[in-house]
Amino acid sequence: MSAAQTKPSIGRLVEALKDTRARTLELVGDLNDEQSLGPRLQIVNPLRWEIGHVAWFQEFWVLQHFGRQPPILEHGDQLYDSAHVAHDTRWDLPLPGIKETLAYMRQILERVMEQTSRERHVLRDAAGYHEDYFLYLVLFHEQMHDEAITYTRQTLSYCPPAIDIANMQVDDVALVERVQPVERNPALTQTGDYLTSDAEIPGGRFMLGSSSGEGFVFDNEQRAHEVEIAPFASRKLP
């Protein structure tokens, strides 16, 4: 298969990466150096470390691992590799300032766009994974961290960020074939104390995880297996 035949898929993934990065920048663009570090808490990361980690993860897997490019940020592994940098030490690291971190993020995304635009035959890494696997990997990884950035801002009582929802793209959602439309629940139109009561979850048995034939899945989502959940209740609103 030629590179040209794979371009539409790769192109859409790159556009999804750009859209997701725009959302990430909206979530942190108003923070100064002090706010981007924040207090040391067990339940959050320093936001400046978090966005640096997002860029490093993209560099590590797409540029270094798949593209075989040399590292851009010296000592990046010592700063941002979450598998080896203990959570409690992340506030004490010699992290670049917020402006330098944002510049690093921009540089990595530009390099990824440049790498994916080159005309070449379809490549695989040593384990047999195509380029699109690693683009999916870093895309979903950044989106998960956007969720973490959102609840971190809430935890630290920061003001809500300015989000340009009207111009958000949904190509990244369309790429995930597993996402199915959900029918509207008529109960959600009820009034009174409906939303202030508990949601009763009946429990039951269901399949947890994904099989390798479902397209992209994280390695810790594989080996789908059946689990049983006891009935429980959850508040509908915080």
PDB file of C-alpha atoms in Angstrom:
ATOM      1  CA  MET A   1       0.000   0.000   0.000  1.00  0.00           C
ATOM      2  CA  SER A   2       1.374   3.415  -0.931  1.00  0.00           C
ATOM      3  CA  ALA A   3       1.697   6.394   1.363  1.00  0.00           C
ATOM      4  CA  ALA A   4      -0.832   8.270  -0.763  1.00  0.00           C
ATOM      5  CA  GLN A   5      -3.463   5.637   0.013  1.00  0.00           C
ATOM      6  CA  THR A   6      -3.035   6.210   3.746  1.00  0.00           C
ATOM      7  CA  LYS A   7      -2.922  10.025   3.594  1.00  0.00           C
ATOM      8  CA  PRO A   8      -6.626  10.687   4.311  1.00  0.00           C
ATOM      9  CA  SER A   9      -6.511   8.699   7.552  1.00  0.00           C
ATOM     10  CA  ILE A  10      -3.216  10.223   8.668  1.00  0.00           C
ATOM     11  CA  GLY A  11      -4.406  13.678   7.631  1.00  0.00           C
ATOM     12  CA  ARG A  12      -7.562  13.419   9.716  1.00  0.00           C
ATOM     13  CA  LEU A  13      -5.560  12.236  12.698  1.00  0.00           C
ATOM     14  CA  VAL A  14      -3.218  15.208  12.380  1.00  0.00           C
ATOM     15  CA  GLU A  15      -6.206  17.571  12.195  1.00  0.00           C
ATOM     16  CA  ALA A  16      -7.597  15.935  15.331  1.00  0.00           C
ATOM     17  CA  LEU A  17      -4.242  16.466  17.036  1.00  0.00           C
ATOM     18  CA  LYS A  18      -4.341  20.147  16.084  1.00  0.00           C
ATOM     19  CA  ASP A  19      -7.910  20.534  17.366  1.00  0.00           C
ATOM     20  CA  THR A  20      -7.053  18.809  20.626  1.00  0.00           C
ATOM     21  CA  ARG A  21      -3.957  20.960  21.080  1.00  0.00           C
ATOM     22  CA  ALA A  22      -6.103  24.063  20.586  1.00  0.00           C
ATOM     23  CA  ARG A  23      -8.317  22.867  23.444  1.00  0.00           C
ATOM     24  CA  THR A  24      -5.286  22.144  25.643  1.00  0.00           C
ATOM     25  CA  LEU A  25      -3.960  25.656  25.075  1.00  0.00           C
ATOM     26  CA  GLU A  26      -7.363  27.140  25.909  1.00  0.00           C
ATOM     27  CA  LEU A  27      -7.270  25.264  29.209  1.00  0.00           C
ATOM     28  CA  VAL A  28      -3.874  26.626  30.281  1.00  0.00           C
ATOM     29  CA  GLY A  29      -3.328  29.777  28.228  1.00  0.00           C
ATOM     30  CA  ASP A  30      -4.385  32.148  31.015  1.00  0.00           C
ATOM     31  CA  LEU A  31      -2.061  30.707  33.682  1.00  0.00           C
ATOM     32  CA  ASN A  32       1.116  32.376  34.917  1.00  0.00           C
ATOM     33  CA  ASP A  33       4.198  30.554  36.209  1.00  0.00           C
ATOM     34  CA  GLU A  34       2.909  30.416  39.777  1.00  0.00           C
ATOM     35  CA  GLN A  35      -0.552  29.175  38.834  1.00  0.00           C
ATOM     36  CA  SER A  36       0.862  26.614  36.418  1.00  0.00           C
ATOM     37  CA  LEU A  37       2.785  25.033  39.290  1.00  0.00           C
ATOM     38  CA  GLY A  38       0.150  25.238  42.012  1.00  0.00           C
ATOM     39  CA  PRO A  39       0.168  23.648  45.474  1.00  0.00           C
ATOM     40  CA  ARG A  40       1.478  20.141  46.120  1.00  0.00           C
ATOM     41  CA  LEU A  41      -1.567  17.858  46.294  1.00  0.00           C
ATOM     42  CA  GLN A  42      -1.908  14.089  46.032  1.00  0.00           C
ATOM     43  CA  ILE A  43      -4.874  14.268  43.666  1.00  0.00           C
ATOM     44  CA  VAL A  44      -3.458  16.564  40.949  1.00  0.00           C
ATOM     45  CA  ASN A  45      -0.272  17.240  39.006  1.00  0.00           C
ATOM     46  CA  PRO A  46       1.444  20.596  38.523  1.00  0.00           C
ATOM     47  CA  LEU A  47      -0.243  21.867  35.369  1.00  0.00           C
ATOM     48  CA  ARG A  48       3.065  23.023  33.909  1.00  0.00           C
ATOM     49  CA  TRP A  49       4.405  19.493  34.342  1.00  0.00           C
ATOM     50  CA  GLU A  50       1.196  18.048  32.894  1.00  0.00           C
ATOM     51  CA  ILE A  51       1.343  19.932  29.602  1.00  0.00           C
ATOM     52  CA  GLY A  52       5.085  19.330  29.309  1.00  0.00           C
ATOM     53  CA  HIS A  53       4.399  15.627  29.788  1.00  0.00           C
ATOM     54  CA  VAL A  54       1.784  15.745  27.011  1.00  0.00           C
ATOM     55  CA  ALA A  55       4.338  17.203  24.592  1.00  0.00           C
ATOM     56  CA  TRP A  56       7.081  14.815  25.730  1.00  0.00           C
ATOM     57  CA  PHE A  57       4.787  11.804  25.281  1.00  0.00           C
ATOM     58  CA  GLN A  58       4.053  12.938  21.726  1.00  0.00           C
ATOM     59  CA  GLU A  59       7.740  13.451  21.034  1.00  0.00           C
ATOM     60  CA  PHE A  60       8.750  10.123  22.580  1.00  0.00           C
ATOM     61  CA  TRP A  61       6.310   7.913  20.656  1.00  0.00           C
ATOM     62  CA  VAL A  62       5.818   9.695  17.329  1.00  0.00           C
ATOM     63  CA  LEU A  63       9.151  11.415  16.736  1.00  0.00           C
ATOM     64  CA  GLN A  64      11.690   9.343  18.665  1.00  0.00           C
ATOM     65  CA  HIS A  65      10.205   5.845  18.707  1.00  0.00           C
ATOM     66  CA  PHE A  66       8.465   5.745  15.335  1.00  0.00           C
ATOM     67  CA  GLY A  67      10.343   8.489  13.479  1.00  0.00           C
ATOM     68  CA  ARG A  68      13.742   7.588  14.959  1.00  0.00           C
ATOM     69  CA  GLN A  69      14.505  11.269  15.513  1.00  0.00           C
ATOM     70  CA  PRO A  70      16.871  12.471  18.253  1.00  0.00           C
ATOM     71  CA  PRO A  71      15.311  14.061  21.360  1.00  0.00           C
ATOM     72  CA  ILE A  72      14.506  17.759  21.128  1.00  0.00           C
ATOM     73  CA  LEU A  73      14.442  18.547  24.843  1.00  0.00           C
ATOM     74  CA  GLU A  74      17.592  17.660  26.740  1.00  0.00           C
ATOM     75  CA  HIS A  75      16.810  15.666  29.891  1.00  0.00           C
ATOM     76  CA  GLY A  76      13.162  15.447  28.816  1.00  0.00           C
ATOM     77  CA  ASP A  77      12.926  11.863  30.072  1.00  0.00           C
ATOM     78  CA  GLN A  78      14.123  12.941  33.524  1.00  0.00           C
ATOM     79  CA  LEU A  79      11.446  15.629  33.663  1.00  0.00           C
ATOM     80  CA  TYR A  80       8.356  14.144  32.057  1.00  0.00           C
ATOM     81  CA  ASP A  81       8.482  10.342  31.999  1.00  0.00           C
ATOM     82  CA  SER A  82       5.605   9.551  34.362  1.00  0.00           C
ATOM     83  CA  ALA A  83       6.727   5.931  34.670  1.00  0.00           C
ATOM     84  CA  HIS A  84       9.925   7.039  36.403  1.00  0.00           C
ATOM     85  CA  VAL A  85       9.223  10.499  37.852  1.00  0.00           C
ATOM     86  CA  ALA A  86       7.414  10.055  41.163  1.00  0.00           C
ATOM     87  CA  HIS A  87       4.305  12.171  41.619  1.00  0.00           C
ATOM     88  CA  ASP A  88       5.458  13.949  44.781  1.00  0.00           C
ATOM     89  CA  THR A  89       8.712  15.070  43.130  1.00  0.00           C
ATOM     90  CA  ARG A  90       7.113  16.817  40.155  1.00  0.00           C
ATOM     91  CA  TRP A  91       6.850  20.156  41.983  1.00  0.00           C
ATOM     92  CA  ASP A  92      10.593  20.088  42.732  1.00  0.00           C
ATOM     93  CA  LEU A  93      11.804  19.474  39.172  1.00  0.00           C
ATOM     94  CA  PRO A  94      13.671  22.184  37.233  1.00  0.00           C
ATOM     95  CA  LEU A  95      10.705  22.639  34.914  1.00  0.00           C
ATOM     96  CA  PRO A  96      10.866  25.223  32.129  1.00  0.00           C
ATOM     97  CA  GLY A  97       8.634  28.264  32.632  1.00  0.00           C
ATOM     98  CA  ILE A  98       5.117  28.320  31.235  1.00  0.00           C
ATOM     99  CA  LYS A  99       6.162  30.253  28.102  1.00  0.00           C
ATOM    100  CA  GLU A 100       9.034  27.872  27.407  1.00  0.00           C
ATOM    101  CA  THR A 101       6.765  24.876  27.965  1.00  0.00           C
ATOM    102  CA  LEU A 102       4.178  26.215  25.532  1.00  0.00           C
ATOM    103  CA  ALA A 103       6.937  26.807  22.979  1.00  0.00           C
ATOM    104  CA  TYR A 104       8.083  23.192  23.441  1.00  0.00           C
ATOM    105  CA  MET A 105       4.535  21.969  22.845  1.00  0.00           C
ATOM    106  CA  ARG A 106       4.310  24.022  19.661  1.00  0.00           C
ATOM    107  CA  GLN A 107       7.663  22.750  18.406  1.00  0.00           C
ATOM    108  CA  ILE A 108       6.712  19.109  18.949  1.00  0.00           C
ATOM    109  CA  LEU A 109       3.384  19.408  17.150  1.00  0.00           C
ATOM    110  CA  GLU A 110       5.061  21.164  14.217  1.00  0.00           C
ATOM    111  CA  ARG A 111       7.623  18.354  13.989  1.00  0.00           C
ATOM    112  CA  VAL A 112       4.854  15.749  14.060  1.00  0.00           C
ATOM    113  CA  MET A 113       3.021  17.546  11.248  1.00  0.00           C
ATOM    114  CA  GLU A 114       6.241  17.726   9.257  1.00  0.00           C
ATOM    115  CA  GLN A 115       7.012  14.042   9.788  1.00  0.00           C
ATOM    116  CA  THR A 116       3.542  12.866   8.770  1.00  0.00           C
ATOM    117  CA  SER A 117       3.556  15.024   5.619  1.00  0.00           C
ATOM    118  CA  ARG A 118       6.564  13.304   4.080  1.00  0.00           C
ATOM    119  CA  GLU A 119       5.960  11.073   1.080  1.00  0.00           C
ATOM    120  CA  ARG A 120       7.123   7.585   1.897  1.00  0.00           C
ATOM    121  CA  HIS A 121       6.033   3.977   1.956  1.00  0.00           C
ATOM    122  CA  VAL A 122       3.989   2.805   4.925  1.00  0.00           C
ATOM    123  CA  LEU A 123       6.317   2.038   7.796  1.00  0.00           C
ATOM    124  CA  ARG A 124       5.994  -0.111  10.877  1.00  0.00           C
ATOM    125  CA  ASP A 125       7.928  -0.058  14.105  1.00  0.00           C
ATOM    126  CA  ALA A 126       9.799  -3.108  15.375  1.00  0.00           C
ATOM    127  CA  ALA A 127       6.612  -4.490  16.948  1.00  0.00           C
ATOM    128  CA  GLY A 128       4.658  -4.115  13.700  1.00  0.00           C
ATOM    129  CA  TYR A 129       2.601  -1.022  14.565  1.00  0.00           C
ATOM    130  CA  HIS A 130       1.794   1.497  11.823  1.00  0.00           C
ATOM    131  CA  GLU A 131       2.148   5.262  12.197  1.00  0.00           C
ATOM    132  CA  ASP A 132      -1.573   5.759  12.743  1.00  0.00           C
ATOM    133  CA  TYR A 133      -1.394   3.661  15.926  1.00  0.00           C
ATOM    134  CA  PHE A 134       1.006   6.142  17.522  1.00  0.00           C
ATOM    135  CA  LEU A 135      -1.024   9.127  16.333  1.00  0.00           C
ATOM    136  CA  TYR A 136      -4.112   7.627  17.961  1.00  0.00           C
ATOM    137  CA  LEU A 137      -2.049   6.944  21.076  1.00  0.00           C
ATOM    138  CA  VAL A 138      -0.872  10.529  21.536  1.00  0.00           C
ATOM    139  CA  LEU A 139      -4.262  11.953  20.516  1.00  0.00           C
ATOM    140  CA  PHE A 140      -6.235  10.057  23.147  1.00  0.00           C
ATOM    141  CA  HIS A 141      -3.459  10.584  25.685  1.00  0.00           C
ATOM    142  CA  GLU A 142      -3.695  14.367  25.309  1.00  0.00           C
ATOM    143  CA  GLN A 143      -7.486  14.289  25.495  1.00  0.00           C
ATOM    144  CA  MET A 144      -7.297  12.351  28.764  1.00  0.00           C
ATOM    145  CA  HIS A 145      -4.914  14.956  30.148  1.00  0.00           C
ATOM    146  CA  ASP A 146      -7.293  17.715  29.057  1.00  0.00           C
ATOM    147  CA  GLU A 147      -9.833  16.101  31.375  1.00  0.00           C
ATOM    148  CA  ALA A 148      -7.221  16.071  34.141  1.00  0.00           C
ATOM    149  CA  ILE A 149      -6.380  19.737  33.521  1.00  0.00           C
ATOM    150  CA  THR A 150     -10.077  20.582  33.783  1.00  0.00           C
ATOM    151  CA  TYR A 151     -10.598  18.899  37.146  1.00  0.00           C
ATOM    152  CA  THR A 152      -7.275  20.289  38.391  1.00  0.00           C
ATOM    153  CA  ARG A 153      -8.469  23.827  37.669  1.00  0.00           C
ATOM    154  CA  GLN A 154     -11.683  23.044  39.524  1.00  0.00           C
ATOM    155  CA  THR A 155      -9.788  21.539  42.461  1.00  0.00           C
ATOM    156  CA  LEU A 156      -7.543  24.605  42.731  1.00  0.00           C
ATOM    157  CA  SER A 157     -10.535  26.992  42.417  1.00  0.00           C
ATOM    158  CA  TYR A 158      -9.134  28.648  39.306  1.00  0.00           C
ATOM    159  CA  CYS A 159     -11.587  30.642  37.227  1.00  0.00           C
ATOM    160  CA  PRO A 160     -13.122  28.807  34.245  1.00  0.00           C
ATOM    161  CA  PRO A 161     -10.997  29.021  31.083  1.00  0.00           C
ATOM    162  CA  ALA A 162     -12.301  30.718  27.945  1.00  0.00           C
ATOM    163  CA  ILE A 163     -13.337  27.832  25.692  1.00  0.00           C
ATOM    164  CA  ASP A 164     -14.291  28.507  22.078  1.00  0.00           C
ATOM    165  CA  ILE A 165     -16.877  25.737  21.852  1.00  0.00           C
ATOM    166  CA  ALA A 166     -18.461  27.104  18.687  1.00  0.00           C
ATOM    167  CA  ASN A 167     -15.304  26.475  16.672  1.00  0.00           C
ATOM    168  CA  MET A 168     -14.401  23.083  18.130  1.00  0.00           C
ATOM    169  CA  GLN A 169     -13.993  20.297  15.588  1.00  0.00           C
ATOM    170  CA  VAL A 170     -15.322  16.782  16.132  1.00  0.00           C
ATOM    171  CA  ASP A 171     -13.206  14.910  13.600  1.00  0.00           C
ATOM    172  CA  ASP A 172     -11.403  13.147  16.422  1.00  0.00           C
ATOM    173  CA  VAL A 173     -14.726  11.802  17.687  1.00  0.00           C
ATOM    174  CA  ALA A 174     -15.720  10.675  14.205  1.00  0.00           C
ATOM    175  CA  LEU A 175     -12.506   8.697  13.977  1.00  0.00           C
ATOM    176  CA  VAL A 176     -13.512   6.498  16.878  1.00  0.00           C
ATOM    177  CA  GLU A 177     -15.774   3.919  15.289  1.00  0.00           C
ATOM    178  CA  ARG A 178     -16.809   2.539  18.649  1.00  0.00           C
ATOM    179  CA  VAL A 179     -18.699   5.723  19.529  1.00  0.00           C
ATOM    180  CA  GLN A 180     -22.404   5.176  18.879  1.00  0.00           C
ATOM    181  CA  PRO A 181     -25.250   7.725  19.143  1.00  0.00           C
ATOM    182  CA  VAL A 182     -27.213   7.475  22.374  1.00  0.00           C
ATOM    183  CA  GLU A 183     -30.982   7.862  22.392  1.00  0.00           C
ATOM    184  CA  ARG A 184     -32.301  10.702  24.526  1.00  0.00           C
ATOM    185  CA  ASN A 185     -33.627   9.530  27.868  1.00  0.00           C
ATOM    186  CA  PRO A 186     -37.170  10.914  28.355  1.00  0.00           C
ATOM    187  CA  ALA A 187     -36.574  10.948  32.108  1.00  0.00           C
ATOM    188  CA  LEU A 188     -34.070  13.778  31.679  1.00  0.00           C
ATOM    189  CA  THR A 189     -36.932  16.129  30.838  1.00  0.00           C
ATOM    190  CA  GLN A 190     -38.555  15.639  34.238  1.00  0.00           C
ATOM    191  CA  THR A 191     -38.706  18.537  36.647  1.00  0.00           C
ATOM    192  CA  GLY A 192     -38.854  18.832  40.403  1.00  0.00           C
ATOM    193  CA  ASP A 193     -36.241  17.011  42.455  1.00  0.00           C
ATOM    194  CA  TYR A 194     -35.286  14.571  39.694  1.00  0.00           C
ATOM    195  CA  LEU A 195     -31.739  15.871  39.263  1.00  0.00           C
ATOM    196  CA  THR A 196     -31.162  16.221  43.010  1.00  0.00           C
ATOM    197  CA  SER A 197     -31.975  12.581  43.749  1.00  0.00           C
ATOM    198  CA  ASP A 198     -29.716   9.557  43.376  1.00  0.00           C
ATOM    199  CA  ALA A 199     -29.398   7.565  40.174  1.00  0.00           C
ATOM    200  CA  GLU A 200     -30.043   3.904  40.919  1.00  0.00           C
ATOM    201  CA  ILE A 201     -27.705   1.646  38.941  1.00  0.00           C
ATOM    202  CA  PRO A 202     -29.068  -1.917  38.794  1.00  0.00           C
ATOM    203  CA  GLY A 203     -25.708  -3.608  38.322  1.00  0.00           C
ATOM    204  CA  GLY A 204     -25.231  -6.814  36.385  1.00  0.00           C
ATOM    205  CA  ARG A 205     -22.648  -8.509  34.197  1.00  0.00           C
ATOM    206  CA  PHE A 206     -20.840  -6.817  31.322  1.00  0.00           C
ATOM    207  CA  MET A 207     -17.684  -7.059  29.246  1.00  0.00           C
ATOM    208  CA  LEU A 208     -14.796  -4.947  30.554  1.00  0.00           C
ATOM    209  CA  GLY A 209     -11.978  -4.073  28.183  1.00  0.00           C
ATOM    210  CA  SER A 210     -11.570  -4.366  24.438  1.00  0.00           C
ATOM    211  CA  SER A 211     -10.418  -6.951  21.980  1.00  0.00           C
ATOM    212  CA  SER A 212      -7.550  -6.327  19.583  1.00  0.00           C
ATOM    213  CA  GLY A 213      -9.998  -6.419  16.662  1.00  0.00           C
ATOM    214  CA  GLU A 214     -11.822  -3.228  17.694  1.00  0.00           C
ATOM    215  CA  GLY A 215      -9.345  -0.814  16.146  1.00  0.00           C
ATOM    216  CA  PHE A 216      -7.154   1.261  18.433  1.00  0.00           C
ATOM    217  CA  VAL A 217      -7.162   0.241  22.086  1.00  0.00           C
ATOM    218  CA  PHE A 218      -4.713   1.028  24.862  1.00  0.00           C
ATOM    219  CA  ASP A 219      -2.641  -1.945  25.962  1.00  0.00           C
ATOM    220  CA  ASN A 220      -4.273  -1.937  29.412  1.00  0.00           C
ATOM    221  CA  GLU A 221      -7.745  -2.148  27.822  1.00  0.00           C
ATOM    222  CA  GLN A 222      -7.117  -5.462  26.119  1.00  0.00           C
ATOM    223  CA  ARG A 223      -8.035  -8.965  27.197  1.00  0.00           C
ATOM    224  CA  ALA A 224     -11.758  -8.222  27.415  1.00  0.00           C
ATOM    225  CA  HIS A 225     -13.415 -10.213  30.184  1.00  0.00           C
ATOM    226  CA  GLU A 226     -16.778 -10.429  31.871  1.00  0.00           C
ATOM    227  CA  VAL A 227     -17.229  -8.785  35.271  1.00  0.00           C
ATOM    228  CA  GLU A 228     -20.139  -8.531  37.691  1.00  0.00           C
ATOM    229  CA  ILE A 229     -21.074  -5.228  39.341  1.00  0.00           C
ATOM    230  CA  ALA A 230     -23.351  -5.075  42.377  1.00  0.00           C
ATOM    231  CA  PRO A 231     -26.221  -2.547  42.315  1.00  0.00           C
ATOM    232  CA  PHE A 232     -25.272   0.935  43.554  1.00  0.00           C
ATOM    233  CA  ALA A 233     -26.459   4.542  43.629  1.00  0.00           C
ATOM    234  CA  SER A 234     -24.741   7.743  42.555  1.00  0.00           C
ATOM    235  CA  ARG A 235     -25.621  11.407  42.879  1.00  0.00           C
ATOM    236  CA  LYS A 236     -26.792  12.938  39.597  1.00  0.00           C
ATOM    237  CA  LEU A 237     -25.214  16.296  40.390  1.00  0.00           C
ATOM    238  CA  PRO A 238     -22.144  17.222  42.480  1.00  0.00           C
TER     239      PRO A 238
END
